[in-house]
CSV table of C-alpha atoms and ligand atoms in Angstrom, one decimal:
chain,number,residue,atom,x,y,z
A,1,MET,CA,-0.3,0.1,-0.2
A,2,ASN,CA,0.8,3.8,-0.3
A,3,ILE,CA,1.5,5.2,2.7
A,4,ALA,CA,1.2,8.5,3.7
A,5,VAL,CA,1.9,9.5,7.3
A,6,LEU,CA,1.6,12.9,8.7
A,7,PHE,CA,4.1,14.2,11.1
A,8,GLY,CA,4.8,17.4,13.2
A,9,GLY,CA,2.0,20.0,13.1
A,10,PRO,CA,2.1,23.4,15.7
A,11,SER,CA,1.3,22.3,18.8
A,12,ALA,CA,4.5,22.3,21.7
A,13,GLU,CA,5.3,18.2,20.9
A,14,HIS,CA,6.0,18.6,17.0
A,15,ASP,CA,9.6,16.7,18.3
A,16,VAL,CA,8.6,14.4,20.1
A,17,SER,CA,5.7,13.5,16.4
A,18,CYS,CA,9.5,13.5,14.8
A,19,ALA,CA,11.1,11.7,16.5
A,20,SER,CA,7.8,9.0,16.8
A,21,ALA,CA,7.1,9.4,12.8
A,22,LEU,CA,10.5,8.7,12.6
A,23,GLY,CA,9.8,4.8,13.4
A,24,VAL,CA,6.1,4.9,11.8
A,25,LEU,CA,8.0,4.9,8.2
A,26,ARG,CA,11.1,2.2,9.8
A,27,ALA,CA,7.9,0.0,10.0
A,28,LEU,CA,5.6,0.6,7.1
A,29,THR,CA,8.4,0.8,4.4
A,30,GLU,CA,9.9,-2.6,6.5
A,31,GLY,CA,7.0,-3.9,6.1
A,32,GLY,CA,6.7,-3.4,2.9
A,33,HIS,CA,4.8,-0.5,2.2
A,34,GLN,CA,5.5,2.5,0.0
A,35,VAL,CA,5.3,5.9,2.1
A,36,SER,CA,5.5,9.3,2.2
A,37,ALA,CA,6.1,11.4,4.7
A,38,VAL,CA,3.8,14.0,4.4
A,39,GLY,CA,5.6,16.6,6.8
A,40,VAL,CA,3.2,19.7,8.8
A,41,THR,CA,5.0,22.5,9.5
A,42,ARG,CA,4.4,24.5,13.3
A,43,ASP,CA,2.3,26.7,10.9
A,44,GLY,CA,0.1,24.3,9.5
A,45,GLY,CA,1.9,24.3,5.6
A,46,TYR,CA,2.0,20.0,4.6
A,47,ARG,CA,5.6,19.6,3.3
A,48,LEU,CA,6.5,16.4,1.4
A,49,VAL,CA,9.9,14.5,2.1
A,50,PRO,CA,12.1,14.4,-0.4
A,51,ASP,CA,13.3,10.4,-0.7
A,52,GLU,CA,16.6,10.9,-0.6
A,53,VAL,CA,16.5,12.2,2.8
A,54,LEU,CA,14.1,9.1,4.5
A,55,GLU,CA,16.6,6.7,3.0
A,56,LYS,CA,19.9,9.1,4.7
A,57,LEU,CA,17.3,8.7,8.2
A,58,ARG,CA,16.3,4.0,7.8
A,59,ASP,CA,19.1,2.7,8.6
A,60,ARG,CA,20.7,5.8,11.6
A,61,ARG,CA,21.1,5.0,15.1
A,62,VAL,CA,21.7,8.1,17.6
A,63,ALA,CA,21.6,7.2,21.8
A,64,ARG,CA,18.3,8.8,22.7
A,65,ALA,CA,14.4,8.9,20.7
A,66,ILE,CA,14.1,12.0,20.7
A,67,ASP,CA,17.3,13.0,18.3
A,68,ASP,CA,16.2,10.4,16.2
A,69,ALA,CA,13.9,12.9,13.8
A,70,LEU,CA,12.8,13.4,11.3
A,71,GLU,CA,12.4,16.7,10.6
A,72,VAL,CA,9.9,18.7,8.2
A,73,THR,CA,11.8,19.3,5.6
A,74,GLY,CA,11.1,18.7,1.3
A,75,PRO,CA,8.3,21.5,-1.2
A,76,GLU,CA,5.3,22.7,-0.1
A,77,VAL,CA,2.2,20.7,-0.9
A,78,GLU,CA,-1.3,20.5,-0.8
A,79,LEU,CA,-3.3,17.3,0.2
A,80,ARG,CA,-6.6,16.5,-2.5
A,81,ARG,CA,-9.2,13.4,-3.2
A,82,GLY,CA,-7.6,10.7,-5.2
A,83,ALA,CA,-8.5,10.1,-9.0
A,84,ALA,CA,-9.8,7.0,-7.1
A,85,PRO,CA,-12.2,6.9,-4.2
A,86,ARG,CA,-11.1,7.0,-0.8
A,87,THR,CA,-7.8,7.8,-2.0
A,88,LEU,CA,-5.4,10.8,-1.5
A,89,ALA,CA,-3.4,13.1,-4.1
A,90,ILE,CA,-0.2,15.0,-2.8
A,91,HIS,CA,-0.4,18.1,-4.6
A,92,ALA,CA,2.6,20.7,-6.3
A,93,ASP,CA,2.1,23.4,-8.4
A,94,GLY,CA,-0.6,21.2,-10.2
A,95,ALA,CA,1.3,18.1,-10.3
A,96,VAL,CA,0.1,14.9,-7.7
A,97,LEU,CA,3.5,13.9,-6.4
A,98,ALA,CA,1.5,10.8,-5.6
A,99,THR,CA,-1.1,9.0,-4.6
A,100,CYS,CA,-1.5,7.3,-1.2
A,101,ASP,CA,-4.4,4.3,-0.1
A,102,VAL,CA,-3.7,6.4,3.9
A,103,VAL,CA,-2.4,8.1,5.7
A,104,PHE,CA,-1.5,7.2,9.5
A,105,PRO,CA,-1.1,10.6,11.5
A,106,VAL,CA,1.9,10.6,14.7
A,107,LEU,CA,0.8,13.7,15.7
A,108,HIS,CA,0.8,14.2,19.4
A,109,GLY,CA,-1.1,17.1,21.3
A,110,PRO,CA,-3.9,19.6,19.1
A,111,PHE,CA,-4.2,19.5,15.5
A,112,GLY,CA,-3.3,15.8,15.4
A,113,GLU,CA,-4.6,13.9,18.4
A,114,ASP,CA,-7.9,16.4,18.9
A,115,GLY,CA,-9.8,15.8,16.0
A,116,VAL,CA,-8.9,18.4,14.2
A,117,VAL,CA,-6.0,16.5,11.2
A,118,GLN,CA,-9.1,13.7,11.4
A,119,GLY,CA,-11.5,16.1,10.3
A,120,VAL,CA,-9.4,17.7,7.8
A,121,LEU,CA,-8.7,13.4,7.1
A,122,GLU,CA,-13.0,12.6,7.0
A,123,ALA,CA,-12.8,15.4,4.1
A,124,LEU,CA,-11.0,13.9,2.0
A,125,GLY,CA,-12.2,11.1,2.2
A,126,VAL,CA,-9.5,8.8,2.7
A,127,PRO,CA,-9.1,5.9,5.8
A,128,TYR,CA,-6.8,6.9,8.1
A,129,VAL,CA,-4.9,5.4,11.6
A,130,GLY,CA,-6.4,5.9,15.2
A,131,CYS,CA,-9.8,7.3,16.6
A,132,ASP,CA,-12.1,9.2,15.4
A,133,ILE,CA,-13.8,13.4,15.3
A,134,ALA,CA,-15.1,12.4,18.2
A,135,ALA,CA,-12.8,10.2,20.3
A,136,SER,CA,-9.6,12.4,19.4
A,137,ALA,CA,-11.5,15.5,20.7
A,138,VAL,CA,-12.5,13.3,24.2
A,139,GLY,CA,-9.4,11.8,24.7
A,140,MET,CA,-7.4,14.9,24.8
A,141,ASN,CA,-9.0,17.3,25.9
A,142,LYS,CA,-8.8,16.0,30.2
A,143,VAL,CA,-12.5,18.1,31.1
A,144,ALA,CA,-14.8,15.1,28.5
A,145,MET,CA,-12.5,12.2,28.5
A,146,LYS,CA,-13.3,12.6,32.9
A,147,ARG,CA,-17.2,13.0,32.5
A,148,ALA,CA,-16.7,10.2,30.0
A,149,PHE,CA,-14.9,8.0,32.1
A,150,VAL,CA,-16.9,8.5,35.5
A,151,ALA,CA,-20.2,8.9,33.0
A,152,GLU,CA,-18.9,5.5,32.6
A,153,GLY,CA,-18.3,3.9,36.1
A,154,VAL,CA,-14.6,4.1,35.5
A,155,PRO,CA,-12.1,6.1,38.9
A,156,VAL,CA,-10.5,9.2,38.3
A,157,THR,CA,-9.1,11.4,40.7
A,158,PRO,CA,-10.8,13.6,42.5
A,159,TYR,CA,-10.6,17.7,40.4
A,160,VAL,CA,-13.1,20.4,39.6
A,161,TRP,CA,-12.5,22.2,35.7
A,162,PHE,CA,-13.1,26.4,35.2
A,163,ASP,CA,-12.1,28.3,32.0
A,164,ARG,CA,-10.5,31.3,32.1
A,165,HIS,CA,-13.6,34.1,32.1
A,166,THR,CA,-14.5,32.1,35.9
A,167,TRP,CA,-10.4,32.0,36.7
A,168,ARG,CA,-10.5,35.4,36.3
A,169,THR,CA,-13.7,37.2,38.0
A,170,ALA,CA,-14.5,34.6,41.0
A,171,ALA,CA,-14.4,36.6,43.6
A,172,ASP,CA,-11.6,33.8,45.9
A,173,PRO,CA,-10.5,32.3,42.9
A,174,GLU,CA,-8.3,29.4,44.8
A,175,ALA,CA,-11.4,28.2,46.7
A,176,LEU,CA,-12.4,26.1,43.2
A,177,ALA,CA,-9.4,24.0,44.9
A,178,ALA,CA,-10.9,24.2,48.7
A,179,GLY,CA,-12.4,20.5,48.5
A,180,LEU,CA,-9.3,18.8,46.8
A,181,ARG,CA,-6.7,17.4,48.5
A,182,ARG,CA,-2.6,18.5,48.5
A,183,PRO,CA,-0.9,18.3,46.9
A,184,LEU,CA,-2.3,19.6,43.5
A,185,PHE,CA,-1.4,18.9,39.5
A,186,VAL,CA,-2.5,22.1,38.2
A,187,LYS,CA,-3.6,21.1,34.1
A,188,PRO,CA,-4.3,22.6,30.9
A,189,ALA,CA,-7.3,20.9,29.7
A,190,ARG,CA,-6.2,19.5,25.5
A,191,MET,CA,-2.0,19.6,26.2
A,192,GLY,CA,0.2,16.6,26.6
A,193,SER,CA,3.9,15.4,27.2
A,194,SER,CA,3.9,17.6,30.9
A,195,ILE,CA,3.3,20.8,29.0
A,196,GLY,CA,1.7,23.3,32.2
A,197,ILE,CA,1.5,21.5,34.1
A,198,THR,CA,2.6,22.3,37.4
A,199,ARG,CA,2.3,20.1,41.1
A,200,VAL,CA,1.9,22.2,43.6
A,201,THR,CA,1.9,21.5,47.3
A,202,ASP,CA,2.2,25.2,49.2
A,203,ASP,CA,-0.9,27.4,48.4
A,204,ASP,CA,0.8,30.2,47.5
A,205,ASP,CA,1.8,29.2,44.7
A,206,LEU,CA,-0.6,27.8,42.8
A,207,ALA,CA,-2.3,30.9,40.8
A,208,ALA,CA,1.2,31.6,39.4
A,209,ALA,CA,0.5,27.5,39.1
A,210,VAL,CA,-2.7,28.0,37.0
A,211,GLU,CA,-1.7,31.2,34.6
A,212,THR,CA,0.7,29.4,33.7
A,213,ALA,CA,-1.4,26.4,32.0
A,214,LEU,CA,-4.3,29.3,31.0
A,215,GLU,CA,-1.0,29.7,29.0
A,216,HIS,CA,-1.3,26.4,26.9
A,217,ASP,CA,-5.5,26.4,26.5
A,218,ARG,CA,-8.5,29.3,28.3
A,219,LEU,CA,-10.0,25.7,30.3
A,220,VAL,CA,-7.9,24.4,33.8
A,221,LEU,CA,-8.1,21.0,35.7
A,222,ILE,CA,-6.7,21.0,39.0
A,223,GLU,CA,-6.6,18.2,40.5
A,224,GLN,CA,-6.4,16.2,44.3
A,225,GLY,CA,-2.8,14.8,44.3
A,226,VAL,CA,-2.5,11.5,44.2
A,227,THR,CA,0.3,8.9,45.2
A,228,ALA,CA,1.1,6.1,43.4
A,229,ARG,CA,2.5,3.9,41.1
A,230,GLU,CA,2.2,4.9,37.4
A,231,ILE,CA,0.5,1.6,34.9
A,232,GLU,CA,0.6,2.0,31.2
A,233,CYS,CA,-1.8,-0.2,29.1
A,234,GLY,CA,-2.6,-0.1,25.4
A,235,VAL,CA,-5.0,-0.1,23.7
A,236,LEU,CA,-5.1,-2.6,19.9
A,237,GLY,CA,-8.0,-3.0,18.5
A,238,GLY,CA,-11.6,-2.4,16.9
A,239,TRP,CA,-14.8,-3.8,17.3
A,240,GLU,CA,-12.9,-5.7,19.7
A,241,PRO,CA,-10.5,-4.0,20.9
A,242,ALA,CA,-7.7,-6.1,23.1
A,243,ALA,CA,-5.6,-5.0,26.2
A,244,SER,CA,-1.6,-5.6,26.4
A,245,VAL,CA,0.9,-6.3,29.3
A,246,VAL,CA,0.8,-4.1,31.4
A,247,GLY,CA,4.4,-1.5,32.1
A,248,GLU,CA,4.9,1.1,34.8
A,249,VAL,CA,7.5,4.2,35.1
A,250,ALA,CA,9.7,4.7,37.6
A,251,VAL,CA,8.9,8.4,38.2
A,252,SER,CA,11.6,10.7,40.6
A,253,GLY,CA,10.2,14.1,41.5
A,254,GLY,CA,6.7,13.1,42.0
A,255,TRP,CA,5.5,13.5,38.8
A,256,PHE,CA,6.4,12.2,35.0
A,257,ASP,CA,8.2,16.0,33.9
A,258,TYR,CA,8.7,16.9,30.0
A,259,GLN,CA,12.2,16.3,31.4
A,260,GLN,CA,12.1,12.6,32.4
A,261,LYS,CA,9.8,11.9,30.0
A,262,TYR,CA,12.3,12.2,27.2
A,263,PHE,CA,15.9,13.9,28.3
A,264,GLY,CA,16.2,11.3,30.9
A,265,ASP,CA,19.7,9.1,31.9
A,266,ALA,CA,17.7,5.9,32.5
A,267,ASP,CA,15.3,4.2,30.7
A,268,PRO,CA,12.6,4.7,33.2
A,269,MET,CA,10.5,1.3,32.5
A,270,THR,CA,10.2,-1.7,32.8
A,271,VAL,CA,7.5,-4.2,31.2
A,272,PRO,CA,6.1,-5.7,32.0
A,273,ALA,CA,5.3,-4.4,35.2
A,274,ASP,CA,5.9,-6.7,38.7
A,275,LEU,CA,2.3,-5.7,40.5
A,276,PRO,CA,0.3,-8.3,41.3
A,277,GLU,CA,-2.3,-10.0,38.8
A,278,ALA,CA,-5.7,-8.7,40.4
A,279,VAL,CA,-3.7,-5.6,39.8
A,280,THR,CA,-2.8,-6.4,36.2
A,281,ASP,CA,-6.5,-8.1,35.3
A,282,ARG,CA,-8.0,-4.8,36.8
A,283,VAL,CA,-6.0,-2.4,35.0
A,284,ARG,CA,-7.0,-4.0,31.4
A,285,GLU,CA,-10.5,-4.2,32.5
A,286,LEU,CA,-9.7,0.0,32.9
A,287,ALA,CA,-7.7,0.8,30.1
A,288,LEU,CA,-10.7,-1.3,27.8
A,289,ALA,CA,-13.6,1.0,29.7
A,290,ALA,CA,-11.7,3.7,29.4
A,291,PHE,CA,-11.4,2.9,25.5
A,292,THR,CA,-14.7,2.4,25.1
A,293,ALA,CA,-15.9,5.2,27.4
A,294,VAL,CA,-14.1,8.5,24.4
A,295,GLY,CA,-15.7,5.8,21.8
A,296,GLY,CA,-12.3,5.0,21.2
A,297,TRP,CA,-10.7,2.5,17.6
A,298,GLY,CA,-7.8,1.9,16.3
A,299,LEU,CA,-5.3,2.3,18.5
A,300,SER,CA,-4.6,4.1,22.2
A,301,ARG,CA,-2.8,3.8,26.0
A,302,VAL,CA,-4.6,4.5,28.9
A,303,ASP,CA,-2.6,5.7,32.2
A,304,LEU,CA,-3.1,5.1,35.7
A,305,LEU,CA,-2.7,5.6,39.2
A,306,TRP,CA,-2.5,2.9,41.3
A,307,ASP,CA,-1.4,4.2,44.4
A,308,GLU,CA,-0.7,1.1,46.3
A,309,THR,CA,-1.6,2.2,49.7
A,310,ALA,CA,-5.2,2.8,49.6
A,311,GLY,CA,-5.6,-0.1,46.8
A,312,GLU,CA,-7.5,2.2,44.9
A,313,LEU,CA,-6.6,2.3,41.1
A,314,TYR,CA,-7.5,5.4,38.5
A,315,VAL,CA,-7.0,5.9,35.3
A,316,ASN,CA,-5.4,9.5,34.4
A,317,GLU,CA,-6.2,10.0,31.2
A,318,LEU,CA,-6.1,7.9,27.2
A,319,ASN,CA,-3.7,8.6,24.3
A,320,THR,CA,-5.0,9.0,21.5
A,321,MET,CA,-1.3,8.9,19.7
A,322,PRO,CA,1.1,8.2,21.9
A,323,GLY,CA,3.9,8.6,21.6
A,324,PHE,CA,5.6,5.8,18.7
A,325,THR,CA,9.5,5.9,18.7
A,326,ALA,CA,10.4,2.5,18.9
A,327,HIS,CA,11.8,3.2,22.9
A,328,SER,CA,7.8,4.2,23.4
A,329,MET,CA,5.8,2.2,25.6
A,330,TYR,CA,3.0,1.6,23.5
A,331,PRO,CA,5.1,-0.1,20.7
A,332,LYS,CA,6.7,-2.0,24.3
A,333,VAL,CA,4.2,-3.2,24.9
A,334,TRP,CA,2.3,-5.1,22.3
A,335,ALA,CA,5.8,-6.3,21.9
A,336,ALA,CA,6.5,-7.6,25.6
A,337,SER,CA,1.8,-9.3,24.3
A,338,GLY,CA,3.7,-11.1,21.4
A,339,ILE,CA,3.5,-8.1,18.9
A,340,ASP,CA,6.4,-6.4,17.4
A,341,TYR,CA,6.5,-3.5,16.7
A,342,VAL,CA,6.1,-3.8,12.2
A,343,SER,CA,3.4,-5.7,12.8
A,344,LEU,CA,1.9,-2.8,15.6
A,345,VAL,CA,2.2,-0.8,12.6
A,346,GLY,CA,0.5,-3.0,10.3
A,347,ARG,CA,-2.2,-4.2,12.3
A,348,LEU,CA,-2.9,-0.1,12.6
A,349,VAL,CA,-3.0,0.0,9.0
A,350,GLU,CA,-5.8,-2.8,8.9
A,351,LEU,CA,-7.6,-1.1,11.2
A,352,ALA,CA,-8.2,2.2,9.7
A,353,PHE,CA,-9.4,-0.4,6.3
A,354,GLU,CA,-11.9,-2.5,9.4
A,355,ARG,CA,-13.7,1.4,10.1
B,401,LIG,N1,-3.5,13.5,39.4
B,401,LIG,C1,-1.9,13.5,40.5
B,401,LIG,N2,-1.7,12.7,41.2
B,401,LIG,C2,-0.7,11.8,40.9
B,401,LIG,N3,-0.2,12.6,39.5
B,401,LIG,C3,-0.5,13.6,39.1
B,401,LIG,C4,-1.9,13.3,38.8
B,401,LIG,N4,-2.4,14.1,37.5
B,401,LIG,C5,-0.6,14.1,37.1
B,401,LIG,N5,0.3,13.7,37.6
B,401,LIG,C6,1.4,13.0,36.9
B,401,LIG,O1,1.4,14.5,36.0
B,401,LIG,C7,2.3,13.8,34.9
B,401,LIG,C8,1.5,15.2,33.6
B,401,LIG,O2,0.0,14.4,33.8
B,401,LIG,P1,-0.9,13.6,32.4
B,401,LIG,O3,-2.2,14.2,33.0
B,401,LIG,O4,-0.6,12.7,32.6
B,401,LIG,O5,-0.9,14.6,31.6
B,401,LIG,P2,-0.2,15.1,30.4
B,401,LIG,O6,-0.4,14.8,29.0
B,401,LIG,O7,0.9,16.2,29.7
B,401,LIG,O8,0.4,13.2,30.1
B,401,LIG,C9,1.2,12.4,35.2
B,401,LIG,O9,2.2,11.3,34.0
B,401,LIG,C10,1.9,11.7,36.8
B,401,LIG,O10,3.1,11.6,36.9
B,402,LIG,MG1,0.6,11.0,30.9
């Protein structure tokens, strides 16, 4: 098949996407597919990465996953409907440079993971990998996501949410968080990679933390922090999704911030996680329930918090396009479940057609 891989994008997770995309491109090529790498610039334009550039990157290996990345370069292109039904044509100056049967949007964060690109692809009428518009939008928005979870009986940590206007006009804005135990986690509703998040232990820092979150979104959540182990589970499938082996991320300093996610020295992941069997079973059950709650299709990584002392499990969030480098948790938990990276991306492409 001819597969267009969309990567980069205007979100703060541009660099992460560039690293994920290279892994996906290599695997699709290895799986026998033809690939077109379509980079999305930070201002939303499309570029077709020249084949020579892809060729050079194919076998390169560097130390840190985030450095092993594709760059958004090449001629500016336009995405249009192809001549054959349900295909995509990559155009430049009136000429068709490539025609694709399916699109693999390896984009993280707003624009790529929140339904915007999914809407573009729906309008173009081309099959694409992963969640549809609605599931992507709900998955990206931590307020909508938690509502969906609560409605389906999926446990979440106590939280409040508000918009910028409410915060700025409240007589006593900090009273909004009065009912929550400290520490607090203040988050923009629609971000990722821990960007814009602050762990607040001292109430004097709360207002500044909310302002930081407001730099990224007009919707903000304040959550009750739990002392917990961070557990992650992959979901793969369509009508009958499956849950993977369970992984754990070792976190230091109270939470998993951007620095640790991409620039940590040691690999923080343990797969499979060392957990009692009953906890593992419950994690997998909750991962599937979370996926169903948002109306997922294709893939998601579901992240949970396990408060070992209290014996409580919470679903923290669901990522509809999780990090996808060869060193990322999502491919790792599937490899441990018997599906290697090349088979995994192949299966995701099949699922795009099954929808
Ligand atoms: N309620 C919470 N209790 C404890 N830790 C939390 C809580 N919420 C977030 N964290 C920490 O912050 C990290 C990032 O939060 P998360 O909601 O996953 O945002 P992102 O979408 O940016 O990954 C988590 O991996 C975890 O370490
Ligand atoms: Mg997270």
